[in-house]
């Protein structure tokens, strides 16, 4: 049944759905997914799945259809990718097919701030919402412990090297790493938006109080270890990657790694349980894995390769979501995730809203927490048609990959039939299937047309074509992405960035590192205020970050903060717990 999301909050719908028995029992999960008893790891309402056992048993089973969800360039409010991911699962479920999916685990920062939990919304919602939103099975906590252990190891080593001679170090089985305190790559992590910790001084005190140095905090989901969890194929692969995480550089400019600190094994021990994905469900009972939650701007921004591998064996249709818009999330799904995993996607759903398209057509600035201007709540076909340029551009990006595009017009109650008809017509003229979907309002019943369009698209053969070959040098890759995905006229490299790029290109060690662009998600360009499809611009690259364990090179087309800030009206002001029942209210 569908509840009325215009009267009920998300947490209230989640509570009603749980009470109605929407969360499958362990036995029901086993029946729906074809799992055996020893392949389920009990954990309250949210069991984990032993992926190694499942993959070993089902290794010869053909994969199901693979559906990716991305979006047009969004407003700061987001356009409903998670809601649509859950909605298409529900719609396919209504059509009677075996369907499931994989979503990223939400971070405590956005959950307690202005963005919310990424559990979808309305009748396209993931449950149990409280467990999903507040730590789930502890994966993020394990990542924090493993990451911060590396920082403990580095600072302790710097303290001991400052206090002891080489002879004294040798007695303890140590050699001098000579870490440069002014060239530290790593910082601490915390899973809240704590801007006051972005830059700190640590080690204040005496010789026994740690090495005094400038340091920093980032948000936990921005940790390289989270990115490693997303791209690792198994525990062995993850363990090997932990050896190569760069914590800083020595005074000769050479990288110092977690392997050099001999902390990589202990980090893997902390994260041993994170390797198995967790099971949640939609409010209509479809299974959905939750696994990993990496940033989409500096990392891959996808749920894990592991969750998708298992999902493709367990479901006839498997849905996965990419972070941010198609110029970032889909590009990384296409050229990185699909390449690393060897999995062939069938369909990419491009989520579009009338609100965002009007913004791209020249509508007023959209500000979180403030009422929407009238242009967004009243019919304006001229503004909408001009803004469809952004949608058409991203349809063409998806088509370049060989993956079939399906536009989901994510309906808001303020939209008009004429506006929906206009967007649908333009999308179809651009070569995409298109459907209006009311999953937020009606759940699976509102996503039937979308489900039909997706199933129809899945019947067509896909000839996946990557944008660039792996042997292409870094600067040429960036040029390709900038011109063919973003629509830039070219790339301008700052001297420091070009120097680094040349060094990486000359070293065979970096030849197969993935290219992870760092760019604003609010525009096709690097400038967030440039809406629509900007013309006559060049992409400036100011630096290149390196993640040795994840094996990423990250060209930076703008500044990036790994620690968000908390707003003046954060969600935590409205979140509470009933002391008599233990039920949490206020999540959204």
Coordinates of N, CA and C in Angstrom, one line a residue, residues 60-273:
X60 N 29.1 -19.5 -11.9 CA 28.8 -19.9 -13.3 C 27.4 -19.4 -13.7
X61 N 26.6 -18.8 -12.8 CA 25.3 -18.3 -13.1 C 25.4 -17.1 -14.0
X62 N 24.6 -16.9 -15.0 CA 24.6 -15.7 -15.8 C 24.2 -14.5 -15.0
X63 N 24.7 -13.3 -15.3 CA 24.3 -12.1 -14.6 C 23.0 -11.7 -15.0
X64 N 22.3 -11.0 -14.1 CA 21.0 -10.3 -14.5 C 21.2 -9.1 -15.3
X65 N 20.2 -8.3 -15.5 CA 20.3 -7.0 -16.2 C 20.8 -6.0 -15.2
X66 N 21.6 -5.1 -15.7 CA 22.3 -4.2 -14.9 C 21.9 -2.7 -15.2
X67 N 21.2 -2.1 -14.2 CA 20.6 -0.8 -14.4 C 21.3 0.3 -13.5
X68 N 21.8 1.3 -14.1 CA 22.5 2.4 -13.4 C 21.6 3.6 -13.3
X69 N 21.6 4.3 -12.2 CA 20.8 5.5 -12.1 C 21.7 6.7 -11.9
X70 N 21.5 7.7 -12.7 CA 22.3 9.0 -12.7 C 21.3 10.1 -12.8
X71 N 21.8 11.4 -13.1 CA 20.9 12.5 -13.1 C 21.4 13.6 -14.0
X72 N 20.5 14.6 -14.3 CA 21.0 15.8 -15.0 C 21.7 16.6 -13.9
X73 N 22.3 17.7 -14.3 CA 23.0 18.6 -13.3 C 22.0 19.1 -12.3
X74 N 22.2 18.9 -11.0 CA 21.1 19.1 -10.1 C 21.1 20.5 -9.5
X75 N 20.0 20.9 -8.9 CA 19.9 22.0 -8.0 C 20.6 21.6 -6.7
X76 N 20.9 22.6 -5.8 CA 21.5 22.2 -4.5 C 20.6 21.3 -3.7
X77 N 19.3 21.1 -4.1 CA 18.4 20.3 -3.3 C 18.5 18.8 -3.7
X78 N 19.1 18.5 -4.9 CA 19.1 17.2 -5.4 C 17.8 16.9 -6.1
X79 N 17.9 15.9 -7.1 CA 16.8 15.7 -8.0 C 16.2 14.3 -7.8
X80 N 16.6 13.5 -6.8 CA 16.0 12.3 -6.4 C 16.5 11.0 -7.0
X81 N 17.9 10.9 -7.1 CA 18.4 9.7 -7.7 C 18.2 8.5 -6.8
X82 N 18.4 8.7 -5.4 CA 18.1 7.6 -4.5 C 16.6 7.2 -4.5
X83 N 15.8 8.2 -4.5 CA 14.3 8.0 -4.6 C 14.0 7.2 -5.8
X84 N 14.6 7.6 -7.0 CA 14.3 6.9 -8.2 C 14.8 5.5 -8.2
X85 N 16.0 5.3 -7.7 CA 16.6 4.0 -7.6 C 15.7 3.0 -6.8
X86 N 15.1 3.5 -5.7 CA 14.2 2.7 -5.0 C 12.8 2.6 -5.7
X87 N 12.4 3.7 -6.4 CA 11.2 3.7 -7.1 C 11.2 2.7 -8.3
X88 N 12.3 2.6 -9.0 CA 12.4 1.6 -10.1 C 12.4 0.2 -9.6
X89 N 13.0 0.0 -8.4 CA 13.0 -1.4 -7.8 C 11.5 -1.7 -7.5
X90 N 10.8 -0.8 -6.9 CA 9.4 -1.0 -6.6 C 8.5 -1.2 -7.9
X91 N 8.8 -0.4 -8.9 CA 8.0 -0.5 -10.1 C 8.3 -1.9 -10.8
X92 N 9.5 -2.3 -10.9 CA 9.8 -3.6 -11.5 C 9.2 -4.7 -10.6
X93 N 9.2 -4.5 -9.3 CA 8.6 -5.5 -8.4 C 7.1 -5.6 -8.7
X94 N 6.4 -4.5 -9.0 CA 5.0 -4.5 -9.3 C 4.8 -5.3 -10.6
X95 N 5.8 -5.3 -11.5 CA 5.7 -6.0 -12.8 C 6.0 -7.5 -12.6
X96 N 6.3 -7.9 -11.3 CA 6.5 -9.3 -11.1 C 7.8 -9.9 -11.4
X97 N 8.9 -9.0 -11.5 CA 10.2 -9.5 -11.8 C 11.0 -9.6 -10.5
X98 N 12.1 -10.4 -10.6 CA 13.0 -10.6 -9.4 C 14.0 -9.4 -9.5
X99 N 13.8 -8.5 -8.6 CA 14.6 -7.2 -8.7 C 15.2 -6.9 -7.3
X100 N 16.3 -6.3 -7.3 CA 17.0 -5.7 -6.1 C 17.9 -4.7 -6.5
X101 N 18.7 -4.2 -5.6 CA 19.6 -3.1 -5.9 C 20.8 -3.0 -4.9
X102 N 21.5 -1.9 -5.1 CA 22.6 -1.5 -4.2 C 22.7 0.0 -4.1
X103 N 22.7 0.5 -2.9 CA 22.9 1.9 -2.6 C 24.1 2.1 -1.7
X104 N 24.5 3.4 -1.6 CA 25.6 3.7 -0.7 C 25.1 3.9 0.7
X105 N 25.9 3.7 1.7 CA 25.6 3.9 3.1 C 25.7 5.4 3.3
X106 N 24.7 6.0 4.0 CA 24.7 7.5 4.3 C 25.7 7.8 5.4
X107 N 26.3 9.0 5.2 CA 27.2 9.6 6.2 C 26.4 10.3 7.3
X108 N 27.0 10.3 8.5 CA 26.4 11.0 9.6 C 26.4 12.5 9.4
X109 N 27.3 13.0 8.6 CA 27.4 14.5 8.3 C 26.1 15.0 7.6
X110 N 25.8 14.5 6.4 CA 24.5 14.9 5.8 C 23.3 14.6 6.6
X111 N 23.3 13.4 7.2 CA 22.1 12.9 8.0 C 21.8 13.9 9.1
X112 N 22.8 14.5 9.7 CA 22.5 15.4 10.8 C 22.6 16.9 10.4
X113 N 22.6 17.0 9.0 CA 22.8 18.4 8.5 C 21.5 18.7 7.7
X114 N 21.7 19.2 6.4 CA 20.6 19.6 5.6 C 20.2 18.7 4.5
X115 N 21.0 17.7 4.1 CA 20.7 16.9 3.0 C 19.9 15.7 3.3
X116 N 20.0 15.2 4.6 CA 19.2 14.0 4.9 C 20.0 12.7 4.7
X117 N 19.3 11.6 4.8 CA 20.0 10.3 4.9 C 20.3 9.5 3.7
X118 N 19.7 10.0 2.5 CA 19.9 9.2 1.2 C 19.1 7.9 1.2
X119 N 18.0 7.9 2.0 CA 17.1 6.7 2.1 C 16.0 6.8 1.1
X120 N 16.1 7.8 0.1 CA 14.9 8.0 -0.7 C 13.9 8.9 -0.1
X121 N 12.6 8.8 -0.4 CA 11.6 9.6 0.2 C 10.2 9.2 -0.2
X122 N 9.3 9.6 0.5 CA 7.9 9.3 0.2 C 7.6 7.8 0.3
X123 N 7.0 7.3 -0.8 CA 6.8 5.9 -0.9 C 7.8 5.1 -1.7
X124 N 8.9 5.8 -2.0 CA 10.1 5.2 -2.5 C 11.2 5.3 -1.5
X125 N 11.2 4.5 -0.5 CA 12.0 4.7 0.7 C 12.6 3.4 1.1
X126 N 13.8 3.5 1.7 CA 14.5 2.3 2.2 C 14.3 2.1 3.7
X127 N 14.1 0.9 4.1 CA 13.9 0.6 5.5 C 14.8 -0.6 5.9
X128 N 15.1 -0.7 7.2 CA 14.7 0.1 8.4 C 15.4 1.5 8.3
X129 N 14.7 2.5 8.3 CA 15.3 3.9 8.1 C 16.2 4.3 9.3
X130 N 15.8 3.9 10.5 CA 16.6 4.4 11.6 C 18.0 3.7 11.6
X131 N 18.0 2.4 11.4 CA 19.3 1.6 11.4 C 20.1 2.1 10.2
X132 N 19.4 2.2 9.0 CA 20.1 2.7 7.8 C 20.8 4.0 8.0
X133 N 20.1 4.9 8.7 CA 20.6 6.3 8.8 C 21.6 6.5 10.0
X134 N 21.6 5.6 11.0 CA 22.4 5.8 12.2 C 23.4 4.7 12.4
X135 N 24.3 4.5 11.4 CA 25.4 3.6 11.6 C 25.3 2.3 10.9
X136 N 24.1 1.8 10.7 CA 23.8 0.5 10.1 C 24.6 -0.6 10.8
X137 N 25.5 -1.3 10.1 CA 26.2 -2.4 10.8 C 27.6 -2.0 11.2
X138 N 27.9 -0.7 11.2 CA 29.2 -0.3 11.7 C 30.3 -0.2 10.7
X139 N 30.0 -0.3 9.4 CA 31.1 -0.2 8.4 C 31.9 1.2 8.5
X140 N 31.1 2.3 8.6 CA 31.8 3.6 8.7 C 32.6 3.7 9.9
X141 N 32.1 3.2 11.0 CA 32.9 3.2 12.3 C 34.2 2.4 12.1
X142 N 34.1 1.2 11.4 CA 35.4 0.5 11.2 C 36.3 1.2 10.3
X143 N 35.8 1.9 9.3 CA 36.7 2.7 8.4 C 37.3 3.8 9.2
X144 N 36.6 4.5 10.1 CA 37.2 5.6 11.0 C 38.3 5.0 11.8
X145 N 38.1 3.8 12.4 CA 39.1 3.2 13.3 C 40.3 2.9 12.5
X146 N 40.2 2.2 11.3 CA 41.3 1.8 10.5 C 42.1 3.0 10.0
X147 N 41.4 4.1 9.5 CA 42.0 5.3 9.0 C 42.8 6.0 10.2
X148 N 42.1 6.2 11.3 CA 42.7 6.9 12.4 C 43.9 6.1 13.0
X149 N 43.8 4.8 12.9 CA 45.0 4.0 13.4 C 46.2 4.3 12.5
X150 N 46.0 4.5 11.2 CA 47.2 4.9 10.4 C 47.7 6.3 10.8
X151 N 46.9 7.2 11.2 CA 47.3 8.5 11.7 C 48.1 8.4 13.0
X152 N 47.6 7.5 13.9 CA 48.2 7.2 15.2 C 49.6 6.7 14.9
X153 N 49.7 5.8 14.0 CA 51.0 5.1 13.6 C 52.0 6.2 13.1
X154 N 51.5 7.1 12.2 CA 52.4 8.1 11.6 C 52.9 9.1 12.7
X155 N 52.0 9.6 13.5 CA 52.4 10.6 14.5 C 53.3 10.0 15.6
X156 N 53.0 8.7 16.0 CA 53.9 8.1 16.9 C 55.3 7.8 16.4
X157 N 55.3 7.5 15.1 CA 56.6 7.2 14.5 C 57.4 8.5 14.4
X158 N 56.7 9.6 14.0 CA 57.4 10.9 14.0 C 57.9 11.3 15.4
X159 N 57.1 11.1 16.4 CA 57.6 11.4 17.8 C 58.8 10.6 18.1
X160 N 58.8 9.3 17.9 CA 59.9 8.4 18.2 C 61.2 8.8 17.4
X161 N 61.0 9.1 16.2 CA 62.2 9.5 15.4 C 62.7 10.8 15.9
X162 N 61.9 11.7 16.4 CA 62.4 13.0 17.0 C 63.1 12.8 18.3
X163 N 62.7 11.7 19.0 CA 63.2 11.5 20.4 C 64.5 10.6 20.4
X164 N 64.6 9.7 19.4 CA 65.6 8.7 19.4 C 66.6 8.8 18.3
X165 N 67.8 8.3 18.5 CA 68.9 8.3 17.5 C 68.6 7.1 16.6
X166 N 69.3 7.0 15.5 CA 69.1 5.9 14.6 C 69.5 4.5 15.3
X167 N 70.5 4.6 16.2 CA 70.9 3.4 16.9 C 69.8 2.9 17.9
X168 N 69.1 3.9 18.5 CA 68.0 3.6 19.4 C 66.8 3.0 18.6
X169 N 66.6 3.6 17.5 CA 65.5 3.1 16.6 C 65.7 1.7 16.2
X170 N 67.0 1.4 15.8 CA 67.4 0.1 15.4 C 67.2 -1.0 16.5
X171 N 67.4 -0.6 17.7 CA 67.2 -1.5 18.8 C 65.7 -2.0 18.9
X172 N 64.8 -1.1 18.4 CA 63.4 -1.4 18.4 C 62.9 -2.0 17.1
X173 N 63.8 -2.3 16.2 CA 63.5 -2.9 14.9 C 62.9 -1.9 13.9
X174 N 63.3 -0.6 14.1 CA 62.8 0.5 13.3 C 63.9 1.1 12.5
X175 N 63.6 1.6 11.3 CA 64.5 2.4 10.5 C 63.9 3.8 10.4
X176 N 64.7 4.8 10.2 CA 64.2 6.2 10.2 C 63.5 6.4 8.8
X177 N 62.2 6.8 8.9 CA 61.4 7.1 7.7 C 61.6 8.6 7.3
X178 N 61.9 9.4 8.3 CA 62.2 10.8 8.0 C 61.1 11.6 7.3
X179 N 59.9 11.4 7.9 CA 58.6 12.0 7.4 C 58.7 13.5 7.5
X180 N 58.4 14.2 6.4 CA 58.5 15.6 6.4 C 57.2 16.2 7.0
X181 N 57.2 16.9 8.1 CA 56.0 17.4 8.8 C 55.2 18.4 7.9
X182 N 55.9 19.0 7.0 CA 55.3 20.0 6.1 C 54.8 19.4 4.8
X183 N 54.9 18.0 4.7 CA 54.4 17.4 3.5 C 53.6 16.1 3.8
X184 N 52.5 16.3 4.6 CA 51.7 15.3 5.1 C 50.4 15.2 4.2
X185 N 50.1 14.0 3.8 CA 49.0 13.8 2.9 C 47.7 13.5 3.7
X186 N 47.8 12.7 4.7 CA 46.7 12.2 5.4 C 46.3 13.1 6.6
X187 N 45.0 13.0 7.0 CA 44.5 13.6 8.2 C 43.6 12.7 8.9
X188 N 43.0 13.2 10.0 CA 42.1 12.3 10.8 C 40.7 12.4 10.1
X189 N 39.8 11.5 10.5 CA 38.4 11.5 10.0 C 37.4 11.4 11.1
X190 N 36.3 12.0 10.9 CA 35.1 12.0 11.8 C 33.9 12.0 10.9
X191 N 32.8 11.3 11.3 CA 31.7 11.2 10.4 C 30.6 12.3 10.7
X192 N 31.1 13.5 10.9 CA 30.1 14.6 11.1 C 30.7 15.8 10.3
X193 N 29.9 16.8 10.0 CA 30.3 18.0 9.3 C 30.8 19.0 10.3
X194 N 32.1 18.9 10.6 CA 32.7 19.6 11.7 C 33.8 20.6 11.1
X195 N 33.3 21.7 10.6 CA 34.2 22.6 9.9 C 35.3 23.2 10.8
X196 N 35.1 23.2 12.2 CA 36.0 23.7 13.1 C 37.3 22.8 13.2
X197 N 37.2 21.6 12.6 CA 38.4 20.7 12.7 C 39.1 20.6 11.3
X198 N 38.7 21.4 10.4 CA 39.4 21.3 9.1 C 40.9 21.5 9.2
X199 N 41.3 22.4 10.1 CA 42.8 22.7 10.2 C 43.0 22.7 11.7
X200 N 44.0 21.9 12.2 CA 44.3 21.9 13.6 C 45.8 21.8 13.9
X201 N 46.2 22.1 15.1 CA 47.6 21.9 15.6 C 47.5 20.7 16.6
X202 N 48.3 19.7 16.4 CA 48.2 18.6 17.4 C 49.6 18.4 18.0
X203 N 49.7 17.6 19.1 CA 50.9 17.3 19.7 C 51.4 18.4 20.7
X204 N 50.5 19.3 21.0 CA 50.9 20.4 22.0 C 51.2 19.7 23.3
X205 N 52.3 20.1 23.9 CA 52.7 19.5 25.2 C 54.2 19.2 25.2
X206 N 54.6 18.1 25.9 CA 56.0 17.8 26.0 C 56.4 16.7 25.0
X207 N 57.6 16.1 25.3 CA 58.2 15.1 24.3 C 57.3 13.8 24.3
X208 N 56.5 13.6 25.3 CA 55.8 12.3 25.3 C 54.3 12.5 24.8
X209 N 54.0 13.7 24.4 CA 52.7 14.1 24.0 C 52.5 14.1 22.5
X210 N 53.3 13.3 21.7 CA 53.1 13.3 20.3 C 53.9 14.3 19.6
X211 N 54.1 14.1 18.3 CA 54.9 15.1 17.5 C 54.0 16.3 17.2
X212 N 54.5 17.5 17.5 CA 53.7 18.7 17.3 C 53.7 19.0 15.8
X213 N 52.5 19.1 15.2 CA 52.4 19.4 13.8 C 51.1 19.9 13.4
X214 N 51.0 20.5 12.2 CA 49.7 20.9 11.7 C 49.0 19.7 11.2
X215 N 47.7 19.6 11.4 CA 47.0 18.4 10.9 C 45.6 18.9 10.4
X216 N 44.7 17.9 10.2 CA 43.4 18.3 9.7 C 42.4 17.1 9.9
X217 N 41.1 17.4 9.8 CA 40.1 16.3 9.8 C 39.3 16.4 8.5
X218 N 38.9 15.2 8.0 CA 38.0 15.1 6.9 C 36.8 14.3 7.4
X219 N 35.8 14.3 6.6 CA 34.6 13.4 6.9 C 34.9 12.0 6.6
X220 N 34.4 11.0 7.3 CA 34.8 9.6 7.2 C 34.6 9.1 5.8
X221 N 33.5 9.4 5.2 CA 33.2 8.8 3.9 C 34.1 9.4 2.8
X222 N 34.9 10.4 3.1 CA 35.9 10.9 2.2 C 37.2 10.2 2.3
X223 N 37.3 9.3 3.3 CA 38.6 8.5 3.5 C 38.9 7.7 2.3
X224 N 40.2 7.6 2.0 CA 40.6 6.7 0.9 C 40.2 5.2 1.2
X225 N 40.1 4.9 2.5 CA 39.7 3.5 2.8 C 38.3 3.2 2.4
X226 N 37.4 4.2 2.4 CA 36.1 4.0 1.9 C 36.1 3.8 0.4
X227 N 36.9 4.6 -0.3 CA 37.1 4.4 -1.7 C 37.6 3.0 -2.0
X228 N 38.6 2.5 -1.2 CA 39.1 1.2 -1.4 C 38.0 0.1 -1.2
X229 N 37.2 0.3 -0.2 CA 36.1 -0.7 0.0 C 35.1 -0.7 -1.2
X230 N 35.0 0.4 -1.9 CA 34.1 0.5 -3.0 C 34.6 -0.2 -4.3
X231 N 35.9 -0.2 -4.4 CA 36.5 -0.8 -5.6 C 37.2 -2.1 -5.4
X232 N 37.3 -2.6 -4.2 CA 38.0 -3.9 -3.9 C 37.1 -5.0 -4.4
X233 N 37.8 -6.0 -5.0 CA 37.1 -7.2 -5.5 C 36.8 -8.2 -4.4
X234 N 37.6 -8.2 -3.4 CA 37.5 -9.2 -2.3 C 38.4 -8.8 -1.1
X235 N 38.5 -9.6 -0.1 CA 39.3 -9.2 1.1 C 40.8 -9.2 0.8
X236 N 41.2 -10.1 -0.1 CA 42.6 -10.2 -0.5 C 43.0 -8.9 -1.2
X237 N 42.2 -8.5 -2.1 CA 42.4 -7.2 -2.9 C 42.5 -6.0 -1.9
X238 N 41.5 -6.0 -1.0 CA 41.4 -4.9 -0.1 C 42.7 -4.8 0.8
X239 N 43.1 -6.0 1.3 CA 44.3 -6.1 2.1 C 45.5 -5.6 1.4
X240 N 45.7 -6.0 0.2 CA 46.8 -5.5 -0.6 C 46.8 -4.0 -0.9
X241 N 45.7 -3.5 -1.1 CA 45.6 -2.0 -1.3 C 45.9 -1.2 -0.1
X242 N 45.6 -1.7 1.1 CA 45.9 -1.0 2.3 C 47.4 -0.8 2.5
X243 N 48.2 -1.6 1.9 CA 49.7 -1.5 2.0 C 50.2 -0.2 1.3
X244 N 49.4 0.3 0.4 CA 50.0 1.3 -0.5 C 49.3 2.7 -0.2
X245 N 48.6 2.9 0.8 CA 48.0 4.2 1.2 C 49.1 5.1 1.6
X246 N 49.1 6.3 0.9 CA 50.2 7.3 1.2 C 49.8 8.2 2.3
X247 N 50.6 8.2 3.4 CA 50.3 9.0 4.6 C 51.0 10.3 4.5
X248 N 52.1 10.4 3.8 CA 52.9 11.6 3.6 C 54.1 11.4 2.8
X249 N 55.1 12.3 2.9 CA 56.3 12.2 2.1 C 57.5 12.4 3.0
X250 N 58.6 11.8 2.7 CA 59.8 12.0 3.4 C 60.5 13.3 2.9
X251 N 61.6 13.6 3.6 CA 62.3 14.9 3.2 C 62.9 14.9 1.8
X252 N 63.0 13.7 1.2 CA 63.5 13.6 -0.1 C 62.4 13.6 -1.2
X253 N 61.1 13.8 -0.7 CA 60.0 13.9 -1.5 C 59.4 12.5 -2.0
X254 N 59.9 11.4 -1.3 CA 59.4 10.1 -1.7 C 58.2 9.7 -0.8
X255 N 57.2 9.0 -1.3 CA 56.0 8.7 -0.5 C 56.3 7.7 0.6
X256 N 55.6 8.0 1.8 CA 55.7 7.1 2.9 C 54.3 6.5 3.0
X257 N 54.2 5.1 3.1 CA 52.9 4.5 3.1 C 52.6 3.8 4.4
X258 N 51.4 3.3 4.5 CA 50.9 2.5 5.6 C 51.7 1.2 5.7
X259 N 52.2 0.7 4.6 CA 53.1 -0.4 4.6 C 54.4 -0.1 5.3
X260 N 54.9 1.1 5.0 CA 56.2 1.5 5.6 C 56.0 1.6 7.1
X261 N 54.8 2.0 7.6 CA 54.6 2.1 9.0 C 54.2 0.8 9.6
X262 N 54.0 -0.2 8.8 CA 53.6 -1.6 9.3 C 52.3 -1.6 10.0
X263 N 51.4 -0.8 9.5 CA 50.1 -0.7 10.2 C 49.0 -1.2 9.3
X264 N 49.3 -1.6 8.0 CA 48.4 -2.0 7.0 C 47.6 -3.3 7.4
X265 N 48.3 -4.2 8.1 CA 47.6 -5.5 8.5 C 46.6 -5.2 9.6
X266 N 46.9 -4.3 10.5 CA 46.0 -4.0 11.6 C 44.8 -3.2 11.0
X267 N 45.0 -2.4 10.0 CA 43.9 -1.7 9.4 C 42.9 -2.7 8.7
X268 N 43.5 -3.7 8.1 CA 42.7 -4.7 7.4 C 41.9 -5.5 8.5
X269 N 42.5 -5.7 9.6 CA 41.8 -6.4 10.7 C 40.6 -5.7 11.2
X270 N 40.8 -4.3 11.3 CA 39.6 -3.5 11.7 C 38.5 -3.6 10.7
X271 N 38.8 -3.7 9.4 CA 37.8 -3.6 8.4 C 37.4 -5.0 7.8
X272 N 37.8 -6.1 8.5 CA 37.6 -7.4 7.9 C 36.1 -7.7 7.7
X273 N 35.2 -7.1 8.6 CA 33.8 -7.4 8.5 C 33.1 -6.5 7.5

